[in-house]
């Protein structure tokens, strides 16, 4: 017998309720609630097929409406019909029987339906019965329900993975903080023996023999370099531990340009490196002024430091929409492509790339300042001897 | 079962009657049905309610029923010999309220509770959600009977009786060890449709068949029944043409369109889900009165207690009175059994009922008869 128009409308309504949410429990509450209401049923129980080992399977209650098993006739009728365990052949035989009906002594009818790749859906009707055509026509709805359940379960598995990942990430952050604190502590503790060495400064050199004076001079130079390294390392680790932007203050761009010019002009002249400032340096900004100055100083210091006589350094400011871009371009030694990432990490620059007295902390520090302020710092270089261009975008 | 009736609006009479019923020997819980016109204020009535030591349940309704009479003033107080646990669920309009959790936390022996009496503030916005959770948590092992309290003026005010006083926006539930048979029927028949509810927001129908709901509805009522909405209050016409939501092998669930919202959507008593198919229904006095008689027949058939000590609780929708007018008395007669059986009840804003067999519903424009063990 074909379905009546009213039945088709009811199936449509049930169908629309399936998969409306990706949370398993909410989806089932909505969908099974609709099954029960529209088909005028009194209980439902959803059984999930689970492997119990050694090729055996069981059907475990996954969701009930009503929720409590003592109040759920479907649950009670499942116990009377479904075995506690099945082997492969038993499962195949049970599934071949579906859908089937079980009638209780009180005249209630429990309809058992296949939920492909998931398990079994049991619906109980307390009074009257469902027509055979209705039972058969529920199969596509049940398939949709099974697919929706799979999607919900996949989403739940994904959420659990995300949670695990997030926890692992938190753990990594914690370990990183521990590591930085350890290094900072060691770096700080090195100051004590350094100070003892530094006390050589107090020796009256005239009282020493010429050989001893030379020894003291060597020790003094070594002390200065170790002190500088300790200070740089300490600054870097302090920045990476704190990791927040500095207080915003007003910066007049023209004043910034003049400060940079006065800081580097004479050094550039001494090296014979032409240093120019270009672009529109009018106006003012409110930002981490100290951080900005430190980043730009590092970039210009490096540009001048890695350029030889006649190789020009250009510092350019470009404004576009809401972005402000500083470009520091040189014609110096350039950077090999495989080192363009490493230069922003501490202690990863090969020794032959370092300037005298440089330890490779300035660009890592600049990166930390940029990250804390959410600025972008990038480098472009076509390779050795091709110069380089650093771009800072605010 | 002790039934005390009084047509007085006096708070003193009410207090005296309640004290007498509640303190009578053997009375274990009390049902209070009172009229809105009594105009009880919480300040005056709360001390009376709070001093009672037996559990209380009930509400204030547009009218109450006593025998086959309808009263618009007065009260009926019923004392039951059976034990009951009474619990209140607050925040019935609160969108964040988790009724499932609230109901699960109620400590009650469900094996003993044969009947759940449920009275709600009929103007709360999440009655359907509560009814769904009642089904999800307590299932259908017990009978359910009750309905929406409140005023026909649709003014929100305290209307639910609890041992803590007269409360608004809440539900009161009695888990009673009371044998009952429940019958539900309405008598409304298809006039036109079906129409797909293409957009709805809980109790507001926004569009039908992708057209403004108001336009489709008024056009249908005009063309199929010849009734015009021109120059009259919306409800004056709509009270005769409710919506019916299909349910397989059962009477349609009626939804009463009571007003038009500012945006043109139709406001109903009770939820109309999106994607449901609805018919516009119509009725005549004979079909409605016949259905009321059918509700009594079903209730009597399902009652398993002692027939000679039974009482009849009627929960009848106020809009059936508005539709039937002078013929309403015939409906009350149809719902009342022959013989000397106490009959009492209320005209409600929506009905909650179930006979342990059908899915639990919040009804509109429906007649409910409860045959209760006396």
XYZ file of C-alpha atoms in Angstrom:
768
model
C 0.000 0.000 0.000
C 1.518 3.381 -0.955
C 2.186 5.977 1.719
C -0.509 8.519 2.407
C 0.267 12.196 1.823
C 0.147 12.781 5.585
C 2.745 10.060 6.187
C 5.055 11.583 3.582
C 4.758 14.952 5.327
C 5.503 13.347 8.676
C 8.564 11.553 7.270
C 9.731 14.840 5.772
C 9.474 16.510 9.178
C 11.392 13.692 10.869
C 14.002 13.779 8.117
C 14.537 17.519 8.597
C 15.209 16.983 12.295
C 18.011 14.458 11.668
C 21.519 15.889 11.676
C 20.412 19.380 12.636
C 23.224 19.477 15.203
C 26.708 18.004 15.378
C 26.581 17.258 19.090
C 25.562 13.581 19.329
C 23.284 13.837 22.364
C 21.522 17.023 21.221
C 21.056 15.616 17.731
C 19.583 12.377 19.050
C 17.320 14.187 21.478
C 15.933 16.303 18.644
C 15.664 13.506 16.082
C 14.349 10.721 18.322
C 11.973 13.192 19.993
C 10.602 13.875 16.516
C 10.308 10.148 15.691
C 8.347 9.584 18.896
C 6.122 12.623 18.596
C 5.280 12.288 14.912
C 4.770 8.521 14.933
C 3.003 8.714 18.321
C 5.382 6.301 20.023
C 6.099 5.850 23.701
C 9.813 4.976 23.876
C 12.984 4.561 21.882
C 16.352 2.971 22.494
C 19.398 3.219 20.286
C 21.885 0.337 20.475
C 25.463 0.647 19.314
C 27.362 -2.364 17.977
C 30.690 -2.770 19.808
C 33.457 -5.323 19.398
C 34.014 -7.305 22.580
C 37.127 -9.182 21.343
C 37.820 -12.484 19.669
C 35.547 -11.618 16.764
C 32.497 -11.141 18.994
C 30.101 -8.205 19.217
C 27.527 -6.839 21.612
C 24.799 -4.200 21.343
C 25.128 -1.575 24.069
C 22.480 1.048 24.853
C 23.780 4.338 23.449
C 20.793 6.648 23.887
C 17.312 6.295 25.369
C 14.202 8.424 25.301
C 12.851 8.402 28.025
C 16.318 8.385 29.512
C 15.982 6.020 32.477
C 15.992 2.343 31.539
C 13.394 1.482 34.213
C 11.007 3.949 32.575
C 11.889 2.988 29.022
C 9.851 0.122 27.563
C 12.138 -0.080 24.542
C 15.092 -0.872 26.815
C 13.099 -3.516 28.609
C 11.982 -5.148 25.356
C 15.565 -5.106 24.038
C 16.636 -7.267 26.963
C 14.057 -9.850 26.007
C 15.104 -10.022 22.359
C 18.795 -9.111 21.946
C 21.485 -11.532 23.146
C 24.385 -10.340 25.275
C 26.936 -11.313 22.627
C 27.022 -12.345 18.970
C 29.647 -13.867 16.717
C 29.982 -12.800 13.062
C 27.429 -15.322 11.892
C 25.007 -14.325 14.652
C 25.292 -10.649 13.746
C 24.715 -11.406 10.074
C 21.677 -13.493 10.895
C 20.242 -10.807 13.221
C 20.803 -8.078 10.658
C 19.146 -10.157 7.962
C 16.027 -10.328 10.135
C 15.757 -6.540 10.517
C 13.322 -4.856 10.562
C 11.247 -7.063 12.865
C 8.579 -6.567 15.494
C 8.334 -7.934 19.027
C 5.041 -7.794 20.904
C 4.860 -7.744 24.691
C 2.242 -9.482 26.783
C 0.661 -6.036 27.387
C 0.192 -5.609 23.635
C 2.995 -3.084 23.118
C 4.922 -3.459 19.901
C 8.667 -2.891 19.673
C 10.013 -2.280 16.165
C 13.680 -3.139 15.636
C 15.390 -1.299 12.750
C 18.853 -1.558 11.228
C 21.091 1.499 11.618
C 23.781 0.701 9.028
C 27.337 0.727 10.408
C 26.078 1.794 13.823
C 23.644 -0.637 15.418
C 19.928 -0.979 16.002
C 17.093 1.469 16.635
C 14.168 0.220 18.733
C 10.869 2.113 18.731
C 7.911 1.166 20.932
C 4.268 1.809 20.175
C 1.988 1.254 23.142
C -1.286 1.251 21.314
C -2.067 0.192 17.744
C 0.643 -0.660 15.269
C 2.671 0.826 12.440
C 1.668 -0.234 8.927
C 4.150 -2.425 7.047
C 4.573 0.320 4.424
C 5.428 2.768 7.233
C 7.980 0.365 8.703
C 9.611 -0.164 5.293
C 9.593 3.546 4.545
C 11.506 4.291 7.739
C 14.621 2.598 6.316
C 15.904 5.685 4.430
C 15.293 7.855 7.495
C 17.215 5.390 9.628
C 20.106 5.396 7.152
C 20.169 9.183 7.376
C 20.163 8.917 11.173
C 23.082 6.443 11.043
C 25.078 8.771 8.767
C 24.325 11.752 10.996
C 25.497 9.740 14.002
C 28.750 8.865 12.232
C 29.315 12.547 11.467
C 28.638 13.462 15.112
C 31.012 10.749 16.353
C 33.738 11.904 13.963
C 33.266 15.451 15.174
C 33.520 14.266 18.784
C 36.709 12.333 17.975
C 38.114 15.436 16.305
C 37.219 17.564 19.324
C 38.951 15.080 21.616
C 42.079 15.201 19.402
C 41.998 18.982 19.480
C 41.737 18.920 23.258
C 44.704 16.540 23.505
C 46.685 18.725 21.129
C 45.848 21.820 23.125
C 46.967 20.130 26.349
C 50.199 18.971 24.701
C 50.770 22.488 23.459
C 50.237 23.888 26.946
C 52.736 21.335 28.264
C 55.261 22.364 25.616
C 54.805 26.027 26.512
C 55.394 25.173 30.137
C 58.559 23.232 29.308
C 59.763 26.114 27.127
C 59.200 28.560 29.976
C 61.115 26.228 32.311
C 63.962 25.987 29.822
C 64.172 29.757 29.392
C 64.104 30.311 33.139
C 66.916 27.792 33.542
C 69.090 29.458 30.897
C 68.368 32.898 32.326
C 69.299 31.659 35.783
C 72.598 30.201 34.568
C 73.331 33.349 32.583
C 72.685 35.456 35.665
C 74.825 33.225 37.885
C 77.750 33.561 35.455
C 77.926 37.221 36.468
C 79.458 36.382 39.845
C 82.677 34.737 38.557
C 82.759 37.382 35.806
C 82.789 40.086 38.439
C 85.742 38.401 40.127
C 87.555 38.462 36.800
C 86.434 42.051 36.337
C 88.137 42.964 39.600
C 91.418 42.753 37.671
C 90.487 46.278 36.558
C 91.391 47.445 40.025
C 94.970 46.232 39.785
C 97.422 49.082 39.471
C 99.066 48.174 36.204
C 102.252 50.129 36.940
C 103.049 47.618 39.650
C 102.962 44.748 37.145
C 105.710 43.497 34.916
C 105.167 44.038 31.154
C 104.292 40.344 30.728
C 101.750 40.510 33.524
C 100.309 43.728 32.040
C 99.789 41.908 28.691
C 98.087 39.025 30.529
C 95.758 41.424 32.345
C 94.954 43.159 29.034
C 93.958 39.829 27.442
C 91.819 38.936 30.443
C 90.156 42.377 30.356
C 89.233 41.988 26.659
C 87.855 38.530 27.317
C 85.876 39.881 30.258
C 84.294 42.625 28.158
C 83.197 40.179 25.456
C 81.806 37.635 27.937
C 79.984 40.430 29.789
C 78.420 41.627 26.562
C 77.349 38.087 25.632
C 75.848 37.534 29.082
C 73.979 40.840 28.851
C 72.609 40.072 25.354
C 71.522 36.599 26.374
C 69.892 37.907 29.514
C 67.993 40.599 27.545
C 66.832 38.075 24.979
C 65.529 35.596 27.512
C 63.880 38.331 29.528
C 62.030 39.483 26.395
C 61.004 35.977 25.415
C 59.759 35.258 28.964
C 57.718 38.443 29.292
C 56.361 38.418 25.732
C 54.067 41.422 25.862
C 54.115 44.727 24.044
C 55.545 47.791 25.725
C 53.366 50.716 26.787
C 52.116 52.706 23.776
C 53.550 56.217 23.526
C 53.433 58.909 20.844
C 56.206 58.775 18.237
C 56.837 61.658 15.854
C 58.072 59.970 12.693
C 60.303 62.875 11.729
C 61.934 62.770 15.187
C 62.414 59.021 14.848
C 64.187 59.503 11.502
C 66.491 62.117 13.010
C 67.328 59.903 15.951
C 68.224 57.027 13.642
C 70.201 59.303 11.365
C 72.261 60.752 14.224
C 72.825 57.275 15.649
C 74.209 55.710 12.452
C 75.372 58.524 10.165
C 78.911 58.780 11.478
C 79.408 55.014 11.618
C 78.249 54.735 8.003
C 80.502 57.582 6.937
C 83.505 55.928 8.564
C 82.795 52.763 6.547
C 82.078 54.727 3.380
C 78.516 53.410 3.269
C 76.005 55.960 1.918
C 72.987 55.987 4.302
C 69.758 57.596 3.077
C 66.267 58.005 4.527
C 63.404 58.118 2.037
C 59.582 58.216 1.990
C 57.012 60.210 3.919
C 58.185 60.598 7.532
C 55.460 63.089 8.502
C 52.862 62.413 11.199
C 52.919 60.471 14.414
C 52.099 57.024 15.772
C 50.980 55.653 19.098
C 52.726 52.353 19.778
C 55.517 50.588 21.645
C 58.021 53.344 20.798
C 60.925 51.733 22.624
C 60.317 48.448 20.797
C 60.068 50.134 17.398
C 63.314 52.016 17.939
C 65.085 48.837 19.039
C 63.924 46.910 15.954
C 64.892 49.661 13.525
C 68.272 50.134 15.229
C 68.997 46.416 14.879
C 68.065 46.421 11.197
C 70.163 49.505 10.352
C 73.074 48.338 12.525
C 73.165 45.062 10.615
C 72.721 46.736 7.223
C 75.651 49.082 7.851
C 77.703 46.374 9.538
C 77.354 43.901 6.650
C 78.032 46.496 3.901
C 81.397 47.499 2.497
C 82.704 50.746 1.101
C 80.345 52.203 -1.506
C 77.469 49.806 -0.842
C 74.437 51.984 -0.049
C 71.917 51.492 2.750
C 68.407 52.894 2.236
C 65.823 53.274 5.000
C 62.372 53.874 3.534
C 58.997 54.560 5.109
C 55.844 53.777 3.077
C 52.253 54.380 4.197
C 49.307 52.603 2.647
C 45.792 52.534 4.103
C 46.119 51.462 7.719
C 49.569 49.923 7.328
C 52.948 51.500 7.815
C 55.948 49.776 6.295
C 59.656 50.346 7.041
C 62.155 48.898 4.552
C 65.877 48.703 5.337
C 67.703 47.768 2.146
C 71.427 47.208 1.691
C 73.791 46.059 -1.046
C 75.987 44.102 1.308
C 76.880 40.465 1.839
C 73.347 39.121 1.452
C 71.905 36.001 3.097
C 71.785 32.482 1.704
C 68.192 31.197 1.357
C 68.788 28.400 3.906
C 69.783 30.951 6.567
C 66.905 33.379 6.078
C 64.862 31.667 8.814
C 67.799 30.967 11.115
C 68.853 34.610 11.433
C 65.734 35.275 13.531
C 66.611 32.517 16.021
C 69.230 32.937 18.733
C 72.595 31.195 18.457
C 71.832 29.648 15.048
C 74.031 31.775 12.799
C 77.259 30.116 11.678
C 80.344 31.761 13.098
C 81.613 32.914 9.693
C 78.458 35.076 9.296
C 78.943 37.015 12.515
C 80.328 40.534 12.689
C 83.158 41.149 15.128
C 81.588 41.489 18.569
C 78.184 40.271 17.282
C 76.555 37.218 18.798
C 73.380 36.836 16.726
C 70.924 38.141 19.303
C 69.768 41.378 17.660
C 67.410 39.896 15.027
C 65.940 37.291 17.452
C 65.258 40.158 19.881
C 63.658 42.166 17.055
C 61.470 39.146 16.214
C 60.300 38.866 19.849
C 59.385 42.558 19.932
C 57.495 42.230 16.628
C 55.595 39.138 17.806
C 54.594 40.815 21.042
C 53.284 43.851 19.139
C 51.761 41.760 16.318
C 54.022 43.420 13.741
C 55.397 41.585 10.731
C 59.138 41.295 10.099
C 60.367 39.682 6.894
C 63.626 39.439 4.970
C 64.318 39.114 1.273
C 67.719 38.349 -0.220
C 68.695 36.723 -3.460
C 71.737 35.164 -1.817
C 75.354 35.748 -1.074
C 76.640 39.130 -2.311
C 73.166 40.184 -3.429
C 72.330 42.507 -0.534
C 69.187 42.127 1.562
C 65.998 43.930 2.388
C 64.224 43.760 5.773
C 60.599 44.814 5.861
C 58.809 45.767 9.083
C 55.036 46.199 8.760
C 53.025 47.775 11.582
C -11.551 12.910 48.539
C -12.927 16.100 50.078
C -14.251 18.784 47.720
C -14.959 22.273 49.075
C -16.573 24.790 46.683
C -17.309 28.454 47.263
C -18.425 31.215 44.896
C -17.001 33.858 47.191
C -14.029 36.022 46.202
C -13.277 36.638 49.872
C -9.724 35.786 50.913
C -10.984 34.951 54.416
C -13.393 32.359 53.032
C -10.575 30.940 50.959
C -8.224 30.734 53.930
C -10.840 29.153 56.159
C -11.776 26.549 53.529
C -8.165 25.677 52.766
C -7.324 25.309 56.467
C -10.323 23.019 56.937
C -9.579 20.804 53.923
C -5.836 20.621 54.558
C -6.299 19.710 58.217
C -9.016 17.117 57.568
C -8.169 13.620 58.621
C -6.561 11.556 55.910
C -5.885 14.443 53.522
C -2.370 14.044 52.113
C -2.308 16.719 49.408
C -4.544 19.507 48.167
C -5.537 20.771 44.713
C -6.650 24.421 44.507
C -8.554 25.794 41.516
C -9.392 29.498 41.791
C -10.827 32.182 39.520
C -8.808 35.081 38.135
C -11.624 37.456 39.078
C -10.990 36.684 42.780
C -7.977 38.941 42.291
C -5.831 37.292 44.965
C -2.621 39.172 45.638
C 0.501 37.293 46.770
C 0.695 39.577 49.830
C -2.751 38.498 51.006
C -2.688 34.841 49.999
C 0.916 33.809 50.613
C 0.622 33.642 54.414
C -2.393 31.321 54.014
C -0.527 29.038 51.619
C 2.683 29.047 53.646
C 1.019 27.933 56.845
C -0.247 24.685 55.269
C 1.631 21.542 56.180
C 0.314 19.299 53.387
C 1.611 19.680 49.822
C -0.375 22.127 47.658
C -0.819 22.340 43.907
C -3.082 24.321 41.608
C -3.635 27.579 39.845
C -5.672 30.660 39.116
C -7.730 30.276 35.921
C -10.073 32.414 33.803
C -12.911 30.250 35.094
C -13.386 27.097 37.120
C -15.840 24.229 36.839
C -18.064 22.820 39.530
C -20.345 20.035 38.457
C -21.702 21.157 35.121
C -21.506 24.817 36.136
C -18.915 27.355 35.142
C -17.866 29.903 37.750
C -16.019 33.112 37.061
C -15.631 33.879 40.744
C -14.820 31.597 43.633
C -12.694 28.532 44.209
C -12.706 24.751 44.465
C -10.415 23.025 46.947
C -9.925 19.270 46.723
C -8.222 17.210 49.426
C -6.830 13.826 48.336
C -6.223 10.834 50.583
C -3.247 9.682 48.523
C 0.282 10.829 49.195
C 2.039 13.152 46.783
C 5.386 14.848 46.494
C 5.043 18.343 45.083
C 7.923 20.165 43.430
C 8.176 23.576 41.754
C 10.161 24.317 38.592
C 10.980 28.005 38.299
C 12.112 30.164 35.381
C 9.670 28.733 32.852
C 10.467 31.490 30.350
C 14.197 31.447 31.005
C 16.001 30.539 27.766
C 19.030 29.278 29.704
C 17.086 27.131 32.161
C 18.056 23.454 31.942
C 14.784 21.696 32.754
C 16.308 18.273 32.155
C 18.819 18.830 34.948
C 16.150 20.325 37.228
C 13.753 17.421 36.730
C 16.526 14.836 37.105
C 17.406 16.327 40.462
C 13.907 15.659 41.817
C 14.116 12.816 44.291
C 10.921 10.874 43.859
C 9.902 7.212 43.892
C 8.524 6.879 40.372
C 7.304 3.366 41.031
C 4.741 4.854 43.447
C 3.783 7.917 41.404
C 0.833 6.815 39.308
C -0.253 10.287 38.264
C 1.669 13.499 37.654
C -0.434 16.636 38.047
C 1.260 19.529 36.264
C 0.111 23.142 36.448
C 2.117 25.802 34.653
C 1.954 29.550 34.202
C 0.150 29.458 30.850
C 1.846 32.651 29.662
C 5.383 31.303 30.115
C 7.269 30.902 26.868
C 8.935 27.496 27.383
C 6.064 25.227 28.369
C 6.751 22.918 25.421
C 10.371 22.520 26.494
C 9.241 21.550 30.002
C 6.715 19.042 28.660
C 9.383 17.466 26.429
C 11.726 17.127 29.395
C 8.952 15.655 31.547
C 8.666 12.928 28.926
C 12.446 12.515 28.617
C 12.987 12.234 32.378
C 9.825 10.598 33.746
C 8.557 8.760 30.647
C 5.039 7.444 30.319
C 4.807 5.064 33.254
C 2.433 7.526 34.975
C -0.626 9.450 33.800
C -0.274 13.178 33.319
C -2.981 15.789 33.787
C -2.865 19.556 34.142
C -2.769 22.755 32.208
C -1.929 26.415 31.908
C -3.038 28.836 34.608
C -3.368 32.574 34.075
C -5.671 35.325 33.004
C -7.612 35.734 29.785
C -6.401 39.328 29.751
C -2.990 37.745 28.953
C -1.481 39.929 31.666
C 1.466 38.140 33.281
C 0.939 37.749 37.021
C 1.340 35.167 39.790
C -1.079 32.330 39.066
C 0.426 29.059 40.303
C -0.288 27.816 43.842
C 2.673 26.398 45.750
C 3.459 25.918 49.429
C 5.778 28.913 49.029
C 3.003 31.198 47.845
C 1.309 32.283 44.627
C 3.990 32.307 41.921
C 4.484 33.411 38.322
C 6.525 31.882 35.485
C 6.807 28.477 37.071
C 5.384 24.969 37.037
C 4.200 22.937 39.987
C 4.266 19.158 39.708
C 2.601 16.667 42.050
C 3.893 13.098 41.908
C 0.747 11.516 43.312
C 0.026 7.964 44.348
C -3.298 8.444 42.686
C -4.991 5.977 40.345
C -6.373 7.802 37.314
C -7.804 7.333 33.848
C -7.219 10.136 31.376
C -9.150 10.921 28.208
C -8.149 13.540 25.621
C -10.077 14.710 22.574
C -10.846 17.936 20.707
C -13.257 17.475 17.772
C -11.609 19.962 15.391
C -11.528 18.843 11.737
C -9.465 19.739 8.677
C -10.704 22.761 6.745
C -7.726 23.390 4.433
C -4.102 22.480 3.991
C -1.565 21.134 4.507
C 0.780 24.120 4.668
C 4.445 23.726 5.448
C 5.686 25.856 8.328
C 8.678 27.285 6.508
C 9.686 29.591 9.356
C 8.708 29.618 13.004
C 10.163 30.846 16.256
C 8.801 28.671 19.042
C 5.157 29.812 19.353
C 5.281 32.278 16.436
C 4.506 31.133 12.903
C 6.377 33.456 10.538
C 5.776 31.884 7.142
C 3.680 29.140 5.590
C 4.685 27.694 2.211
C 7.327 30.451 1.990
C 4.696 33.219 2.206
C 3.873 35.435 5.178
C 1.865 33.242 7.568
C -0.760 35.911 8.225
C -1.456 36.300 4.495
C -1.845 32.549 3.880
C -3.955 32.043 6.991
C -6.378 34.919 6.435
C -6.714 34.085 2.753
C -7.531 30.456 3.597
C -10.071 31.279 6.281
C -11.728 33.802 3.955
C -11.892 31.480 0.947
C -12.715 28.229 2.736
C -15.005 29.441 5.508
C -16.142 32.839 4.274
C -14.965 34.497 7.473
C -13.391 37.929 7.193
C -10.830 39.559 9.474
C -11.790 43.053 8.283
C -12.576 45.419 11.144
C -12.606 42.764 13.863
C -10.122 41.611 16.457
C -7.931 38.822 15.060
C -8.872 36.372 17.820
C -12.599 36.973 17.280
C -12.220 35.079 13.991
C -9.161 32.917 14.663
C -10.740 31.241 17.710
C -12.830 29.214 15.253
C -9.939 28.243 12.933
C -6.953 26.840 14.797
C -3.933 25.093 13.291
C -3.614 21.316 13.476
C -0.215 19.570 13.471
C -0.223 16.057 12.012
C 0.680 13.020 14.064
C 0.522 9.496 12.695
C -2.598 7.543 13.684
C -3.837 10.128 16.147
C -5.884 13.303 16.395
C -4.040 16.387 15.224
C -2.322 18.523 17.865
C -4.194 21.819 17.921
C -2.437 25.163 18.123
C -4.543 28.187 18.969
C -3.654 31.326 16.955
C -4.342 34.095 19.442
C -2.813 37.237 17.973
C -0.636 38.822 15.331
C 2.844 39.951 16.227
C 4.219 43.336 15.155
C 6.139 41.656 12.333
C 2.992 39.970 11.023
C 3.730 36.506 12.364
C 0.937 34.543 14.033
C 1.323 34.019 17.781
C -0.015 30.678 19.019
C -0.461 29.125 22.447
C 2.240 26.451 22.290
C 5.087 25.739 19.944
C 4.736 25.177 16.202
C 7.943 23.582 14.875
C 9.620 24.659 11.652
C 9.166 22.073 8.859
C 5.898 20.798 10.365
C 2.871 20.514 8.103
C -0.232 22.166 9.478
C -3.854 22.256 8.464
C -6.300 25.024 9.216
C -9.024 23.377 11.272
C -12.655 24.167 11.859
C -15.222 22.793 14.223
C -18.878 23.008 15.037
C -20.569 22.744 18.401
C -21.649 19.160 17.764
C -18.152 17.923 16.865
C -16.591 19.651 19.881
C -19.245 18.490 22.331
C -19.050 14.993 20.859
C -15.267 15.005 21.403
C -15.712 16.136 25.012
C -18.025 13.155 25.577
C -15.399 10.933 23.917
C -12.749 12.233 26.347
C -14.952 11.138 29.270
C -15.567 7.726 27.675
C -11.821 7.137 27.166
C -10.997 8.260 30.709
C -13.637 5.972 32.243
C -12.353 3.083 30.119
C -8.775 3.547 31.302
C -9.622 4.083 34.986
C -8.533 1.086 37.081
C -9.646 2.327 40.523
C -12.867 1.816 42.434
C -15.703 3.379 40.376
C -17.900 4.282 43.357
C -15.270 6.470 45.004
C -14.064 8.329 41.921
C -13.992 12.058 41.189
C -13.790 13.838 37.848
C -11.198 16.499 37.084
C -11.981 18.480 33.938
C -9.265 20.423 32.153
C -10.948 22.249 29.316
C -9.477 24.957 27.138
C -10.868 28.448 27.708
C -11.045 28.977 23.953
C -13.596 26.171 23.654
C -15.857 28.276 25.863
C -15.214 31.312 23.648
C -16.081 29.253 20.580
C -19.082 27.381 21.973
C -20.636 30.315 23.815
C -24.043 29.259 25.168
C -23.467 25.666 24.048
C -20.548 25.314 26.455
C -22.854 23.983 29.146
C -23.652 21.074 26.822
C -19.944 20.319 26.674
C -19.732 20.262 30.466
C -22.722 17.947 30.634
C -21.069 15.684 28.036
C -17.898 15.552 30.142
C -19.705 14.725 33.390
C -20.749 11.174 34.190
C -24.212 10.270 35.370
C -24.752 9.751 39.061
C -23.413 11.318 42.201
C -19.791 11.819 41.235
C -17.927 14.970 42.285
C -16.957 16.963 39.199
C -14.543 19.893 39.335
C -12.079 21.498 36.997
C -10.746 24.581 35.299
C -10.770 26.398 31.984
C -7.111 26.573 31.069
C -4.614 28.249 28.762
C -3.367 25.014 27.197
C -3.689 21.474 28.479
C -1.151 18.845 29.537
C -2.366 15.262 29.445
C -1.393 11.719 28.718
C -2.841 8.272 29.223
C 0.484 6.340 29.389
C 0.225 5.394 25.744
C 0.655 8.429 23.493
C 3.630 10.794 23.308
C 3.197 13.464 25.989
C 1.903 16.732 24.538
C 1.001 20.282 25.442
C -2.435 20.702 23.864
C -4.613 23.681 22.911
C -8.381 23.866 22.422
C -8.676 20.366 23.818
C -10.951 18.687 26.350
C -9.252 16.559 28.988
C -11.088 14.397 31.494
C -9.329 12.810 34.439
C -11.144 10.144 36.409
C -9.376 10.173 39.773
C -9.422 7.758 42.654
C -11.445 9.321 45.462
